[in-house]
Coordinates of C-alpha atoms in Angstrom, one line a residue:
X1 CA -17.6 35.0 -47.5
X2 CA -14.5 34.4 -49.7
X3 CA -11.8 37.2 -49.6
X4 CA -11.7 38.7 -52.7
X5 CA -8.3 39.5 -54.9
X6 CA -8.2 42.7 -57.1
X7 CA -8.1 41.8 -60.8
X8 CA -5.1 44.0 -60.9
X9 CA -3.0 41.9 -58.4
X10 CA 0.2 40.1 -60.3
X11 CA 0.8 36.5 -59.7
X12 CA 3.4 36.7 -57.4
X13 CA 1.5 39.4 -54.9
X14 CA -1.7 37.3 -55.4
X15 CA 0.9 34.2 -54.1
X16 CA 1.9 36.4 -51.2
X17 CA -1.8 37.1 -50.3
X18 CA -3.1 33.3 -50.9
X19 CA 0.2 32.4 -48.0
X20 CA -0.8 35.4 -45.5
X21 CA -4.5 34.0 -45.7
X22 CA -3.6 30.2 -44.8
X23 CA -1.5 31.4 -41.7
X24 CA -4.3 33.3 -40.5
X25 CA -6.5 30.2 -40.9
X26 CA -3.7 27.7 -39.5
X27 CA -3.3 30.3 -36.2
X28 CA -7.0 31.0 -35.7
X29 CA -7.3 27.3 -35.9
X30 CA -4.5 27.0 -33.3
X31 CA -6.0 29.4 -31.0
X32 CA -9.1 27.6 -31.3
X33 CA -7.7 24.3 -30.5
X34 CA -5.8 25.5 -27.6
X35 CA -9.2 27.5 -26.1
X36 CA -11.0 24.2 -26.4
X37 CA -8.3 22.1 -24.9
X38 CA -7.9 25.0 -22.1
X39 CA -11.6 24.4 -21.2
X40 CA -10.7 20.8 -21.1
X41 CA -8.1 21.4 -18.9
X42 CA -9.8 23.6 -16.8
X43 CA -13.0 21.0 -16.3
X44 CA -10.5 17.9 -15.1
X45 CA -10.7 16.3 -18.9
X46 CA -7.2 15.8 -18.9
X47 CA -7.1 12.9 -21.2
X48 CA -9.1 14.7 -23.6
X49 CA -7.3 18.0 -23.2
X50 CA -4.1 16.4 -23.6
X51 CA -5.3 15.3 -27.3
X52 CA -6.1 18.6 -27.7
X53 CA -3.7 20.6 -26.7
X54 CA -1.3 17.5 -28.9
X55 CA -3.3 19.3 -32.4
X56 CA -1.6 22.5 -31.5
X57 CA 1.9 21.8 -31.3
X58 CA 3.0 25.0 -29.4
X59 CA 5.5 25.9 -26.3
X60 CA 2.3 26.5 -24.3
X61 CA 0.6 23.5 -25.2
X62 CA 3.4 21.1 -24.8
X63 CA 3.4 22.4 -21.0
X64 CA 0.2 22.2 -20.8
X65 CA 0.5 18.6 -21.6
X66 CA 3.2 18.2 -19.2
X67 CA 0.9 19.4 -16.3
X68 CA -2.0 17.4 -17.9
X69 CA -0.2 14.7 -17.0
X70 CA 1.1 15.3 -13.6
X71 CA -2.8 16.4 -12.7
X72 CA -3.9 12.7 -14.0
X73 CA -0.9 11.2 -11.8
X74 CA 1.0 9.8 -14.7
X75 CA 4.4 11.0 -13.3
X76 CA 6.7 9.3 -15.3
X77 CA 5.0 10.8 -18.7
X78 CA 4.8 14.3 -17.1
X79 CA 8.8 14.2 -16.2
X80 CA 9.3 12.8 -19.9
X81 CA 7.5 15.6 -21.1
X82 CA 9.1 18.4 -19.2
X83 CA 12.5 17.0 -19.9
X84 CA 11.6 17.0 -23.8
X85 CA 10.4 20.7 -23.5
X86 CA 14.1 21.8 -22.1
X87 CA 15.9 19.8 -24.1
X88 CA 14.7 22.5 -27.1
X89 CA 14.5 25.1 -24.8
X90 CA 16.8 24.9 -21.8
X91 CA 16.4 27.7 -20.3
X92 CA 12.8 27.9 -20.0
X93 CA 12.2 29.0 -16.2
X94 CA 8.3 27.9 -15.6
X95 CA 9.5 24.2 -17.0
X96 CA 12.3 24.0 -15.1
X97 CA 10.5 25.4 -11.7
X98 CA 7.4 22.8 -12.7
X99 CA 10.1 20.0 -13.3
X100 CA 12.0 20.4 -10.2
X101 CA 9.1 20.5 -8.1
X102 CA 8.1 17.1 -10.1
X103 CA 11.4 15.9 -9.0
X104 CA 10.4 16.1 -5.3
X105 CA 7.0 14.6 -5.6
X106 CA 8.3 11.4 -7.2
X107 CA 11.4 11.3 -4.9
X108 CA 14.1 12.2 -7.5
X109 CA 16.0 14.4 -4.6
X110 CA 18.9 14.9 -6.3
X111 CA 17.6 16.1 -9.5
X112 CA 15.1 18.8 -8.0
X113 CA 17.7 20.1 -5.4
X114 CA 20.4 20.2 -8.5
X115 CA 17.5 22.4 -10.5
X116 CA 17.2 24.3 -8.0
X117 CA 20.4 25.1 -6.6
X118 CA 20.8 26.9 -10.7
X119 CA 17.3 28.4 -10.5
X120 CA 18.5 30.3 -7.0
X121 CA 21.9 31.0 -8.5
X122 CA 20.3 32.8 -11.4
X123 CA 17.5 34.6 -9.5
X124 CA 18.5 34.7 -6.2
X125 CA 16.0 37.6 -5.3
X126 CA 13.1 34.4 -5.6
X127 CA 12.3 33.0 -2.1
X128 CA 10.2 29.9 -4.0
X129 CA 13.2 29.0 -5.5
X130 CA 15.4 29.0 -2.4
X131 CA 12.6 27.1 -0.5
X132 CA 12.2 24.4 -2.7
X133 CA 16.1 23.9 -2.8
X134 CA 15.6 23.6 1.1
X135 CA 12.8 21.0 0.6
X136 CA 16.0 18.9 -1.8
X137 CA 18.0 19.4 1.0
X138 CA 16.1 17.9 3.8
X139 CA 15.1 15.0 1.2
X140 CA 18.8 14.5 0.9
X141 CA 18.9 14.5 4.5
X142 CA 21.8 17.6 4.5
X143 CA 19.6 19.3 7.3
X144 CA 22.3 22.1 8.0
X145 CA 22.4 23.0 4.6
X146 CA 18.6 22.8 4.3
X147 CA 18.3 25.3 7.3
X148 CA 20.7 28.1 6.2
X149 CA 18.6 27.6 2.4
X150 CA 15.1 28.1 4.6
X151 CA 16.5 31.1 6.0
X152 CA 17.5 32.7 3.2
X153 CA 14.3 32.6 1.6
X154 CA 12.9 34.3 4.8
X155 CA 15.8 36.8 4.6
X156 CA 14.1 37.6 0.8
X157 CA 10.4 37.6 2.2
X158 CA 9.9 37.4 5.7
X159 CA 5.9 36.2 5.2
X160 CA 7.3 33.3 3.2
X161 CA 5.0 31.1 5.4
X162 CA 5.9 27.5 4.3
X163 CA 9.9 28.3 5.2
X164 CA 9.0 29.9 8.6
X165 CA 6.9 26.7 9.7
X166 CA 10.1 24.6 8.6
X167 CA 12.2 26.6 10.5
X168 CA 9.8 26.7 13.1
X169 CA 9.3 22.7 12.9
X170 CA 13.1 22.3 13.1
X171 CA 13.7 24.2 16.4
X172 CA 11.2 22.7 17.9
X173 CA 12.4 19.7 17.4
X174 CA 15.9 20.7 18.3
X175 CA 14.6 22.0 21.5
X176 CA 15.4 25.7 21.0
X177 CA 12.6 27.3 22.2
X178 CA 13.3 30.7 21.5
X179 CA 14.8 30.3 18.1
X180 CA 12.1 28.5 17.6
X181 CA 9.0 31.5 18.3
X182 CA 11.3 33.9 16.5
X183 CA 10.2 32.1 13.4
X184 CA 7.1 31.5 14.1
X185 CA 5.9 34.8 15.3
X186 CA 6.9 36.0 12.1
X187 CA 4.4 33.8 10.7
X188 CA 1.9 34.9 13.1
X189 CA 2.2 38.4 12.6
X190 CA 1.6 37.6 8.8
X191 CA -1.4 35.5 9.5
X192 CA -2.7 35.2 12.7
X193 CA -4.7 32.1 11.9
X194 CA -2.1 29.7 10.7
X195 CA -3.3 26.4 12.8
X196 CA 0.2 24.8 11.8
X197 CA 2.2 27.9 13.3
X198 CA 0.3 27.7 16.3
X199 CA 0.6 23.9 17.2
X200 CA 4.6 25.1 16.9
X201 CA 3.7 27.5 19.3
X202 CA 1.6 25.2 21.5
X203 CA 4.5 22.8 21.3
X204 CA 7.3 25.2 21.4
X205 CA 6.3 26.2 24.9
X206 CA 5.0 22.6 26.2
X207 CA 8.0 20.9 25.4
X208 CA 9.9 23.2 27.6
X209 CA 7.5 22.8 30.6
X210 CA 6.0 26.1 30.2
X211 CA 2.7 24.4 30.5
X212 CA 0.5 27.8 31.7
X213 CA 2.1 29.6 28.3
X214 CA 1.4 26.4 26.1
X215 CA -2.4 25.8 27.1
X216 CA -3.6 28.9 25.1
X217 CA -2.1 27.8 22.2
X218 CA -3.6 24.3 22.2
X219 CA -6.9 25.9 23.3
X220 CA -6.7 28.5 20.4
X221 CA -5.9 25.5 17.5
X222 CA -9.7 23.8 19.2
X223 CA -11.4 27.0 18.7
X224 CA -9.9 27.0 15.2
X225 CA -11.8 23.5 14.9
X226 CA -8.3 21.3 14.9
X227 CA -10.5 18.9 17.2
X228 CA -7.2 16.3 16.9
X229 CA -6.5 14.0 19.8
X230 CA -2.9 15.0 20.4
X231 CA -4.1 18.3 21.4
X232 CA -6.7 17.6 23.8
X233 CA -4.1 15.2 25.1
X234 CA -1.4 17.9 25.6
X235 CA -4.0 20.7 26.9
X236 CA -5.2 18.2 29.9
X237 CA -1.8 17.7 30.4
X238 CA -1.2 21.3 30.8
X239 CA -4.5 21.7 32.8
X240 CA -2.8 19.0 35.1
X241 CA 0.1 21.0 35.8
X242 CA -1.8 23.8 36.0
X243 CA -4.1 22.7 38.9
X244 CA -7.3 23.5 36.6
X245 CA -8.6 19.9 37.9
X246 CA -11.9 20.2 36.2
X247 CA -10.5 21.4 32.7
X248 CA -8.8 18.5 32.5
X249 CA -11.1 15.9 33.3
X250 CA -13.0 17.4 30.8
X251 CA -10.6 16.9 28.0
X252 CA -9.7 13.6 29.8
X253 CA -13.8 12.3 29.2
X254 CA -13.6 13.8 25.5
X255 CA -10.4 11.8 24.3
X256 CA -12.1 8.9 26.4
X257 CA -15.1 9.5 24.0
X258 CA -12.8 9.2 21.0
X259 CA -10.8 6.5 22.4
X260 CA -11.9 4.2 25.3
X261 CA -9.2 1.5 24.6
X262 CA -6.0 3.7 25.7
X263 CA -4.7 2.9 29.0
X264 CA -3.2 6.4 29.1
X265 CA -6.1 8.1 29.1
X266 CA -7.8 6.1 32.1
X267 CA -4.4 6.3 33.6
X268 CA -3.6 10.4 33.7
X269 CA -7.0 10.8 34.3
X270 CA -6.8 8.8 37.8
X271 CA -3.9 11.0 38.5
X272 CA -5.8 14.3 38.2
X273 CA -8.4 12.7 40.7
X274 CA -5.4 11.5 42.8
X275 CA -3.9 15.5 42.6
X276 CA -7.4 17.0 43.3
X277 CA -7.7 14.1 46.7
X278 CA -10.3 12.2 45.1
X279 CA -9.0 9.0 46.0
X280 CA -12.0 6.4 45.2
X281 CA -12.0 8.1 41.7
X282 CA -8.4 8.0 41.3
X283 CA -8.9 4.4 42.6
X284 CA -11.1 3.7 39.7
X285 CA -9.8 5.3 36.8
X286 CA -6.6 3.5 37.6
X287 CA -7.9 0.3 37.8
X288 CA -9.5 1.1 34.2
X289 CA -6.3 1.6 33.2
X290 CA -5.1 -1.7 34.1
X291 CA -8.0 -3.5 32.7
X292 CA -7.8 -2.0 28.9
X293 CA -3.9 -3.0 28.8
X294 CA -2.8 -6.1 27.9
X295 CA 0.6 -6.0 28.8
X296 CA 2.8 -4.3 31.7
X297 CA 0.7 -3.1 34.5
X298 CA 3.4 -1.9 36.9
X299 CA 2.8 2.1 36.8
X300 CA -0.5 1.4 37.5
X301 CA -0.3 -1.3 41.2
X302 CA 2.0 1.6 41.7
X303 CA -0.3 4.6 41.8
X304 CA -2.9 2.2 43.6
X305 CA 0.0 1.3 45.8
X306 CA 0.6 5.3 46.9
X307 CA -3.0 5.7 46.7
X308 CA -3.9 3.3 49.6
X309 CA -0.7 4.8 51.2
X310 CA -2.0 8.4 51.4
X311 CA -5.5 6.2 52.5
X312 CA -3.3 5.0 55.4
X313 CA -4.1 1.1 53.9
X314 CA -0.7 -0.2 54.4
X315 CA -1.0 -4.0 53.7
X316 CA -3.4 -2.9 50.5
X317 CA -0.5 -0.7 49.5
X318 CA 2.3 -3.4 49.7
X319 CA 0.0 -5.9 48.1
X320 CA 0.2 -3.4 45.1
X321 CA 3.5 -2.7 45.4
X322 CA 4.4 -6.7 44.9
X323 CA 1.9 -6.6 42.2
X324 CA 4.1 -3.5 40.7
X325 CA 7.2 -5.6 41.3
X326 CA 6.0 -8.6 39.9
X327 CA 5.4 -6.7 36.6
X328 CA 8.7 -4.7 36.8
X329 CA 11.1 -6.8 39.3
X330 CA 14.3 -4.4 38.3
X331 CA 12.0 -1.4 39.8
X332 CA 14.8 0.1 42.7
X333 CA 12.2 2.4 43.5
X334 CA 8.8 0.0 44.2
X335 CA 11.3 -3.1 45.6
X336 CA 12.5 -0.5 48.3
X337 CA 8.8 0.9 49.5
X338 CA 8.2 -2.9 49.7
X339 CA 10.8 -2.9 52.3
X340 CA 10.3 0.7 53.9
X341 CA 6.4 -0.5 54.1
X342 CA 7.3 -4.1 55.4
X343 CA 9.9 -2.8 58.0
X344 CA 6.9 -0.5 59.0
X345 CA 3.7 -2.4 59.6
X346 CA 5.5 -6.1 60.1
X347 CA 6.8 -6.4 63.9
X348 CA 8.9 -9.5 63.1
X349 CA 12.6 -7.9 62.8
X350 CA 14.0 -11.0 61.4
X351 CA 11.4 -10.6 58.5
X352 CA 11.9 -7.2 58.0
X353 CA 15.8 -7.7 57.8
X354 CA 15.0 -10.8 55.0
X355 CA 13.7 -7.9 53.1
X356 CA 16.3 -5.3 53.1
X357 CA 18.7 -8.3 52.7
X358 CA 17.0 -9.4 49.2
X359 CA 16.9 -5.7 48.4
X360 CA 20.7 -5.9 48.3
X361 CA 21.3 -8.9 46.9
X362 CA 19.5 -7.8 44.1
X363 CA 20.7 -4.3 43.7
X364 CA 23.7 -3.7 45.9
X365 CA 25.2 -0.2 45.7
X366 CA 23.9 0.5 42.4
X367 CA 22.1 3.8 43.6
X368 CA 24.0 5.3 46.8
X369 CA 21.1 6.7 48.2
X370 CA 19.1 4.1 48.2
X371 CA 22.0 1.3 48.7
X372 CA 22.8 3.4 52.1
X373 CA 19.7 3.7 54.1
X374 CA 19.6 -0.1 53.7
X375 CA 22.7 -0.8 54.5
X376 CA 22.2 1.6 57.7
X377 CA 18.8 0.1 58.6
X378 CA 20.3 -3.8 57.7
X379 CA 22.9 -2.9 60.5
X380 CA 19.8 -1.4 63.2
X381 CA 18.1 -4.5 62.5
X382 CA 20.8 -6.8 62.8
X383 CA 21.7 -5.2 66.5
X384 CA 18.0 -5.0 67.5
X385 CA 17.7 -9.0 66.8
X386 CA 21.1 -9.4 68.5
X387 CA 20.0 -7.6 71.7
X388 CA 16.3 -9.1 71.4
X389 CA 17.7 -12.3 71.5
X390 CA 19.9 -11.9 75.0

């Protein structure tokens, strides 16, 4: 129903009026546009929303377009977009933040960590802002400076999650065990549940031996349905240590069932028989192992080698020795229980002596504990054969 104008009005006020009235229409028109390109948005209709949201010609909608196009995965558009929104209004904080972040996922380092590094500066009470300027950082490979930036976001909030795992990840890494659960048991305490805190925790204690501590850990993250391979690997290597035999075969069967084309699997496995004196079956796993590879078998004519060793099979376990050798021939270690073995079951000195003799030939006084007992037993030999021979 048209407005209608008292008779009474003068020109100019009816003027006034007639302008009030069009920029009601022009903003309820706006907001109309903008609700329909919102619900656009909203649905994943970014193409359409962006032609929308275009009608409007508003601060809002002209970020809204900007993160139109970054949800489509036209980058280079979004970047152009956010750059032409701070170029009328630089100091726009949600564009800048949004831009910077943009920066990162399209590798453009430098730009996001110099964004961010003025973002900080002028609100340096905001942790998201301090751990996206760590994030630039460790792009720009600056990992010092990326650390201290991590830690002062945790300084500002310490349940800032994603800059407690970095830290976390990074002390791991390094080694430092106990800088490294400092972090993440702050993230723990936070939220108890965080599978990627507690593989750090898993790891933190596994790569420092600590195998009894570290099995927990890996247990809890399969309970928590992170069925990955590493960590079954990692738990029945912990089992292993451990002496809980069983356990480990277990998690030894189930990455077989996920992969029965990796040596190590077969190979480890066969060592936890081997621990628990189940020699056939550490016989056979072994052997397993050596058939799925199709390269170096020296580790494992080695294991079979001590295996028929402890079985009191001497000439099986030089055979496999030799084998080992033949695979490795720089092996110190496997050339001299060839000899040790040899100089043991053989009763011909002369060929035992040809053995310690090629032994250092080939290796001479490289290792001195080794390089010694040969020499010494090269010297028994030669006197033996000397006084043999009279």
């Amino acid at each position: 129903m048209p407005f209608p104008l008292p008779l009474s009005y003068s020109r100019p006020v009816k003027n006034i009026v007639l302008l009030a009235l069009v920029f009601v229409i022009k903003a309820e028109a706006q907001t109309s546009a903008f609700t329909t390109a919102d619900s656009l948005y909203m649905l994943g209709d970014y193409t359409q929303a962006i032609n929308t949201y275009a009608q409007v010609g508003s601060q809002q909608s002209a970020l809204q377009i900007a993160r139109a196009y970054n949800a489509i995965g036209n980058f280079d558009k979004s970047v152009a977009q956010y750059e032409g929104i701070l170029k009328e209004h630089p100091t726009l904080q949600i564009a800048r933040f949004e831009l910077g972040k943009l920066y990162l996922k399209t590798k453009q380092a430098e730009k996001g960590k110099s964004l961010f590094e003025k973002l900080s500066e002028e609100n340096n009470d905001n942790p998201e802002y301090l751990y996206y300027l760590a994030e630039s950082l460790q792009w720009l490979k600056k990992t010092d400076e990326s650390v201290l930036a991590y830690q002062k976001a945790v300084g500002l909030d310490s349940t800032h999650l994603r800059s407690l795992f970095q830290l976390g990840k990074y002390y791991v890494a390094q080694k430092e065990k106990d800088s490294a659960l400092t972090y993440v048991d702050m993230g723990l305490r936070f939220y108890e549940k965080d599978v990627a805190l507690i593989n750090l925790k898993a790891l933190a204690y596994y790569n420092n031996d600590e195998f009894g501590k570290a099995a927990p850990w890996f247990e809890r993250l399969l309970e928590l349905g992170e069925r990955k391979e590493y960590i079954y690997y990692k738990l029945a290597i912990c089992q292993y240590h451990m002496w809980e035999f069983e356990k480990a075969k277990t998690n030894y069967h189930v990455l077989l069932d996920i992969d029965d084309s990796n040596p190590d699997y077969y190979f480890n496995l066969g060592h936890v028989f081997f621990k628990d004196r189940m020699l056939d079956s550490a016989q056979y796993y072994i052997k397993l192992s050596k058939e799925v590879q199709e390269v170096n078998f020296a580790r494992e004519y080695e294991s079979l080698a001590r295996i028929a060793a402890v079985q009191e099979k001497p000439e099986e376990s030089i055979k496999y020795y030799k084998l080992s050798l033949k695979e490795d021939p720089d092996n110190m270690r496997v050339f001299y229980q060839v000899c040790f073995l040899s100089d043991q079951h053989l009763k011909d000195p002369k060929v035992k002596l040809e053995y310690y003799e090629s032994f250092i030939k080939k290796f001479g006084n490289e290792q001195r504990y080794f390089s010694e007992m040969v020499s010494k037993r090269i010297k028994e030999l030669k006197q033996e054969i000397h006084f043999g021979s009279n």
